[in-house]
Amino acid sequence: MKALVLQQQDDKIVPEIHQVSPESLPKGDVIIDIHWSTINYKDALAINGKAGVVRQYPMVPGIDFSGIVHHSEDPRFHIGQHVLLTGWGVGETHWGGLATQAKVPADYLTPLPESLSLKHAMVIGTAGFTAMLCVNALEEAGITPESGDILVSGASGGVGSIATQLLSLLGYHVVAISGREENHDYLLQIGAKSVLPRSEFTHPAKPLDKQRWAGAIDTVGGDVLANILAQVNYNGAVAACGLAGGFTLPTTVMPFILRNVRLQGVDSVYYPAAKRSKVWERLAQLLPDTFYGQVSREISLEECVEYAKKLLKNEVTGRTLVNLQN
């Protein structure tokens, strides 16, 4: 099998393509022939040797993948079955998807919805799964299209792009935040009604600001999240799922107490296995065929290191698919 392997050499992390013996694969019940994986923000951090992602070396990064069952010791999965995986620490503590094969515990796998191809499943990937959980969180908080404008931060990225598309398809009026002016047309094409520059949300936040948003999906954290919270309407809600802009929250309790604002954290890594198929079925139902070409590009395994660097420099828009069968 071929894999992108991260090795620790002195104080550096070195990513290299290697031919790896299948006997080297970690413990698991199911072996999958991987067809598609992706480059996510967490993968980019790992490949570039940023602290806090990978816990042990050598490691094959790649926090999600789709493929076909090659061997199974679990009766829930059979040879030839199409499956996908997101989360569970794969690519961090367990070898991940940037390889031609993976071996994982059966509990990590989700059967592929019949209406999705292996490729389309990874256009959605971890980013789309997380975006759907964020949208569900806003709905569960009682935020409807009639409630008012919904803000999406980091809208040019994977989670933000798909969240923008999903909210628009569900009838919400979406306002996107982007740090790159050249992406404005792209964001309008995928469903945003208007685009605001990120610079409007990076200054130190007031405890309370003018009420502007019925709800928000935040993929950034830090000052951006603090400014959003200060501007959310009474009884509004914010689904927060990212920390690219920092893990601190420089705000006060005033939005929560004086405006009854709800801040809902969203984790997709350890979302219960029993509930995952329902989320994937909804994604497959909502997203139109046109979506898959709008938000994605395709690269080879050999290009992953280059694209991981671009992603950390905010030079990548939408989703980056890795073709493991070319």
Coordinates of C-alpha atoms in Angstrom, one line a residue:
M1 CA 0.0 0.0 0.0
K2 CA 1.1 3.6 -0.6
A3 CA 0.7 6.2 2.2
L4 CA 1.7 9.7 3.2
V5 CA 3.7 9.0 6.4
L6 CA 4.6 11.5 9.1
Q7 CA 7.9 10.7 10.8
Q8 CA 9.4 12.5 13.7
Q9 CA 13.1 13.3 13.1
D10 CA 14.7 15.2 15.9
D11 CA 12.5 18.2 16.5
K12 CA 10.9 18.2 13.0
I13 CA 8.0 16.3 11.5
V14 CA 8.9 15.0 8.0
P15 CA 6.0 14.0 5.6
E16 CA 7.0 11.5 2.9
I17 CA 5.2 9.1 0.5
H18 CA 6.2 5.5 1.4
Q19 CA 5.3 2.0 0.3
V20 CA 4.1 0.4 3.5
S21 CA 3.5 -3.2 4.2
P22 CA -0.2 -4.0 5.0
E23 CA 1.1 -5.9 8.0
S24 CA 2.1 -2.5 9.4
L25 CA -1.5 -1.4 9.6
P26 CA -2.9 -0.7 13.1
K27 CA -5.4 -2.9 14.9
G28 CA -8.9 -3.0 13.5
D29 CA -11.8 -5.2 12.4
V30 CA -12.1 -3.9 8.9
I31 CA -9.7 -3.3 6.0
I32 CA -10.8 -0.7 3.5
D33 CA -9.5 0.0 0.0
I34 CA -9.5 3.8 0.1
H35 CA -10.8 5.6 -3.0
W36 CA -11.1 9.2 -1.7
S37 CA -9.8 11.3 1.2
T38 CA -9.5 15.0 1.8
I39 CA -7.2 17.7 3.2
N40 CA -8.9 19.4 6.2
Y41 CA -7.5 22.1 8.4
K42 CA -6.6 19.5 11.0
D43 CA -4.7 17.5 8.4
A44 CA -2.8 20.6 7.3
L45 CA -1.7 21.2 10.9
A46 CA -0.6 17.6 11.2
I47 CA 1.3 17.5 7.9
N48 CA 3.1 20.8 8.7
G49 CA 4.1 19.5 12.1
K50 CA 2.0 21.8 14.3
A51 CA 1.7 20.7 17.9
G52 CA -1.4 19.3 19.4
V53 CA -2.8 17.2 16.5
V54 CA -0.8 14.0 16.1
R55 CA -0.1 12.1 19.4
Q56 CA 2.2 9.4 18.2
Y57 CA 4.6 8.7 15.2
P58 CA 4.8 7.3 12.6
M59 CA 1.3 8.5 11.6
V60 CA -0.7 8.5 8.4
P61 CA -2.8 11.7 8.4
G62 CA -6.2 12.0 6.9
I63 CA -9.2 12.5 9.2
D64 CA -11.8 11.1 6.7
F65 CA -12.0 8.7 3.8
S66 CA -14.4 6.7 1.7
G67 CA -13.8 3.3 0.1
I68 CA -14.7 -0.3 -0.3
V69 CA -14.4 -3.1 2.3
H70 CA -11.5 -5.4 1.4
H71 CA -11.7 -7.6 4.5
S72 CA -14.1 -7.7 7.5
E73 CA -14.1 -9.6 10.8
D74 CA -17.3 -7.8 11.8
P75 CA -20.7 -9.1 10.6
R76 CA -22.0 -5.5 10.1
F77 CA -19.7 -5.1 7.1
H78 CA -19.1 -7.3 4.1
I79 CA -16.5 -7.4 1.4
G80 CA -17.3 -5.0 -1.4
Q81 CA -19.5 -2.8 0.7
H82 CA -19.1 1.0 0.2
V83 CA -18.3 2.8 3.5
L84 CA -17.1 6.2 4.8
L85 CA -15.3 7.4 7.9
T86 CA -15.0 10.7 9.6
G87 CA -13.5 11.5 13.0
W88 CA -12.8 9.0 15.9
G89 CA -9.2 10.3 16.1
V90 CA -8.3 8.7 12.8
G91 CA -5.3 10.6 11.4
E92 CA -4.4 11.7 14.9
T93 CA -4.1 8.6 17.1
H94 CA -4.9 6.0 14.5
W95 CA -3.6 5.8 10.9
G96 CA -5.8 7.7 8.6
G97 CA -7.1 8.2 5.1
L98 CA -4.1 9.5 3.1
A99 CA -3.2 6.0 2.0
T100 CA -4.5 3.4 -0.4
Q101 CA -5.7 1.2 2.5
A102 CA -6.8 1.6 6.1
K103 CA -7.6 -0.8 8.9
V104 CA -10.0 0.5 11.5
P105 CA -12.5 -0.7 14.2
A106 CA -15.9 -1.4 12.7
D107 CA -17.5 1.1 15.0
Y108 CA -15.7 3.9 13.2
L109 CA -17.4 3.1 9.9
T110 CA -20.7 4.4 8.4
P111 CA -22.4 2.6 5.5
L112 CA -22.4 4.9 2.4
P113 CA -26.0 6.2 1.7
E114 CA -27.3 4.6 -1.5
S115 CA -27.7 8.0 -3.2
L116 CA -24.1 9.0 -2.6
S117 CA -21.0 8.0 -4.6
L118 CA -17.7 7.5 -2.9
K119 CA -16.4 10.7 -4.4
H120 CA -19.4 12.8 -3.4
A121 CA -19.2 11.5 0.1
M122 CA -15.8 13.0 0.4
V123 CA -16.8 16.3 -1.2
I124 CA -19.0 16.4 1.9
G125 CA -16.6 14.7 4.2
T126 CA -15.8 15.8 7.8
A127 CA -16.5 19.4 6.7
G128 CA -20.0 18.7 5.5
F129 CA -20.8 16.4 8.4
T130 CA -19.8 19.2 10.8
A131 CA -21.8 21.8 8.9
M132 CA -24.9 19.6 9.0
L133 CA -24.5 19.2 12.8
C134 CA -24.2 23.0 13.1
V135 CA -27.4 23.6 11.0
N136 CA -29.2 21.0 13.2
A137 CA -28.1 22.9 16.3
L138 CA -29.6 26.1 15.0
E139 CA -32.8 24.4 14.2
E140 CA -32.9 22.7 17.6
A141 CA -32.5 26.2 19.2
G142 CA -35.6 27.3 17.4
I143 CA -33.9 29.4 14.7
T144 CA -36.0 29.4 11.5
P145 CA -35.7 31.2 8.2
E146 CA -38.3 33.7 9.5
S147 CA -36.1 34.5 12.5
G148 CA -33.7 36.7 10.5
D149 CA -30.3 36.8 9.0
I150 CA -27.8 33.9 9.7
L151 CA -24.1 34.7 9.8
V152 CA -21.4 32.2 8.7
S153 CA -17.8 32.9 9.5
G154 CA -14.9 31.3 7.7
A155 CA -17.4 30.9 4.8
S156 CA -14.7 30.2 2.2
G157 CA -13.5 27.1 4.0
G158 CA -14.8 23.6 3.9
V159 CA -17.3 23.8 6.8
G160 CA -18.3 27.4 6.0
S161 CA -18.9 26.7 2.3
I162 CA -21.1 23.7 3.0
A163 CA -22.9 25.4 5.9
T164 CA -23.6 28.4 3.5
Q165 CA -25.0 26.0 0.9
L166 CA -27.2 24.0 3.4
L167 CA -28.7 27.1 5.1
S168 CA -29.5 28.6 1.7
L169 CA -31.2 25.4 0.5
L170 CA -33.3 25.4 3.7
G171 CA -34.5 28.9 3.0
Y172 CA -32.3 31.0 5.3
H173 CA -30.9 34.4 4.4
V174 CA -27.1 33.8 4.8
V175 CA -24.5 36.5 5.3
A176 CA -21.0 35.2 4.8
I177 CA -17.7 36.4 6.4
S178 CA -14.6 36.0 4.3
G179 CA -11.1 37.3 4.6
R180 CA -10.5 37.0 0.9
E181 CA -12.3 39.5 -1.5
E182 CA -11.6 37.2 -4.5
N183 CA -14.0 34.7 -3.0
H184 CA -17.1 36.9 -2.9
D185 CA -18.5 35.7 -6.2
Y186 CA -17.9 32.1 -5.2
L187 CA -19.9 32.6 -1.9
L188 CA -22.7 34.3 -3.7
Q189 CA -22.9 31.4 -6.1
I190 CA -23.2 28.8 -3.3
G191 CA -26.0 30.7 -1.5
A192 CA -24.8 33.7 0.4
K193 CA -26.9 36.8 0.0
S194 CA -24.1 39.1 0.9
V195 CA -20.5 39.0 2.1
L196 CA -18.7 40.9 4.9
P197 CA -15.0 41.3 5.3
R198 CA -13.4 39.4 8.2
S199 CA -11.7 42.6 9.3
E200 CA -15.1 43.8 10.7
F201 CA -14.9 41.0 13.3
T202 CA -11.3 40.8 14.3
H203 CA -11.2 43.9 16.6
P204 CA -11.7 43.5 20.4
A205 CA -15.4 42.8 20.9
K206 CA -17.7 45.0 23.0
P207 CA -19.7 43.2 25.7
L208 CA -22.8 44.0 23.7
D209 CA -23.2 45.5 20.2
K210 CA -26.1 46.3 17.9
Q211 CA -28.3 43.2 17.4
R212 CA -27.9 42.0 13.8
W213 CA -28.1 38.2 13.5
A214 CA -30.8 35.7 14.4
G215 CA -28.1 33.0 14.6
A216 CA -24.6 32.1 13.4
I217 CA -22.3 29.3 12.5
D218 CA -18.8 30.1 13.6
T219 CA -15.8 28.1 12.3
V220 CA -13.1 30.5 13.5
G221 CA -13.3 31.2 17.3
G222 CA -11.4 33.9 19.1
D223 CA -12.2 37.6 18.5
V224 CA -14.5 36.7 15.5
L225 CA -16.7 34.6 17.8
A226 CA -16.7 37.2 20.5
N227 CA -17.9 39.9 18.0
I228 CA -20.6 37.6 16.7
L229 CA -21.9 36.9 20.1
A230 CA -22.1 40.6 20.9
Q231 CA -24.3 41.1 17.8
V232 CA -26.7 38.2 18.0
N233 CA -30.4 39.0 18.5
Y234 CA -32.3 38.3 21.7
N235 CA -33.1 34.5 21.8
G236 CA -30.5 33.9 19.1
A237 CA -28.1 31.0 18.9
V238 CA -24.5 30.4 17.7
A239 CA -23.2 27.0 16.7
A240 CA -19.4 27.0 17.2
C241 CA -17.2 24.3 15.7
G242 CA -13.7 25.8 14.9
L243 CA -10.8 27.5 16.5
A244 CA -8.6 28.5 13.6
G245 CA -8.7 32.1 15.0
G246 CA -7.9 31.1 18.5
F247 CA -9.2 29.0 21.4
T248 CA -9.8 31.8 23.8
L249 CA -13.1 33.6 24.0
P250 CA -12.6 37.3 24.9
T251 CA -16.1 38.2 25.9
T252 CA -18.4 38.5 28.9
V253 CA -21.5 36.7 30.0
M254 CA -23.7 39.7 29.0
P255 CA -24.9 38.2 25.6
F256 CA -25.9 35.0 27.3
I257 CA -27.7 36.6 30.3
L258 CA -29.1 39.9 29.0
R259 CA -30.0 38.6 25.5
N260 CA -30.7 35.0 26.2
V261 CA -28.2 34.0 23.6
R262 CA -27.2 30.3 23.3
L263 CA -23.7 29.2 22.4
Q264 CA -23.8 25.6 21.2
G265 CA -20.4 23.8 20.8
V266 CA -20.4 21.3 17.9
D267 CA -18.1 18.3 17.9
S268 CA -18.2 15.9 14.9
V269 CA -15.2 13.7 15.9
Y270 CA -17.0 11.6 18.6
Y271 CA -20.6 12.1 17.5
P272 CA -22.5 8.9 18.4
A273 CA -22.1 6.2 15.7
A274 CA -25.8 5.3 16.0
K275 CA -26.9 8.8 14.9
R276 CA -24.5 9.3 12.1
S277 CA -26.4 7.6 9.3
K278 CA -29.4 9.9 9.8
V279 CA -27.1 12.9 9.4
W280 CA -25.6 11.5 6.2
E281 CA -29.0 10.7 4.8
R282 CA -30.1 14.3 5.3
L283 CA -26.9 15.6 3.6
A284 CA -27.5 13.3 0.6
Q285 CA -31.1 14.5 0.4
L286 CA -30.4 18.2 0.7
L287 CA -27.4 18.8 -1.5
P288 CA -28.0 19.0 -5.3
D289 CA -25.8 17.5 -8.0
T290 CA -24.5 21.0 -8.9
F291 CA -23.0 21.4 -5.4
Y292 CA -20.3 18.8 -5.8
G293 CA -18.5 20.5 -8.6
Q294 CA -18.9 24.0 -7.1
V295 CA -17.0 23.5 -3.9
S296 CA -14.2 21.0 -4.7
R297 CA -11.0 20.3 -6.5
E298 CA -9.1 17.0 -6.9
I299 CA -5.5 16.3 -6.2
S300 CA -3.2 13.3 -5.9
L301 CA -1.5 11.9 -2.8
E302 CA 1.8 13.4 -4.0
E303 CA 0.3 16.9 -3.9
C304 CA -1.0 16.7 -0.3
V305 CA 2.0 18.4 1.3
E306 CA 1.9 21.3 -1.0
Y307 CA -1.9 21.8 -0.5
A308 CA -1.5 21.5 3.3
K309 CA 0.8 24.5 3.2
K310 CA -1.6 26.4 1.1
L311 CA -4.5 25.7 3.4
L312 CA -2.6 27.1 6.4
K313 CA -1.9 30.2 4.4
N314 CA -5.6 30.6 3.6
E315 CA -5.0 30.0 -0.1
V316 CA -7.5 27.2 -0.5
T317 CA -11.2 27.7 -1.1
G318 CA -13.8 25.0 -0.5
R319 CA -12.9 21.3 -0.4
T320 CA -9.8 19.5 -1.5
L321 CA -10.3 15.9 -2.5
V322 CA -7.4 13.4 -2.7
N323 CA -7.8 10.6 -5.3
L324 CA -6.2 7.5 -3.9
Q325 CA -7.0 5.3 -7.0
N326 CA -5.2 7.3 -9.7

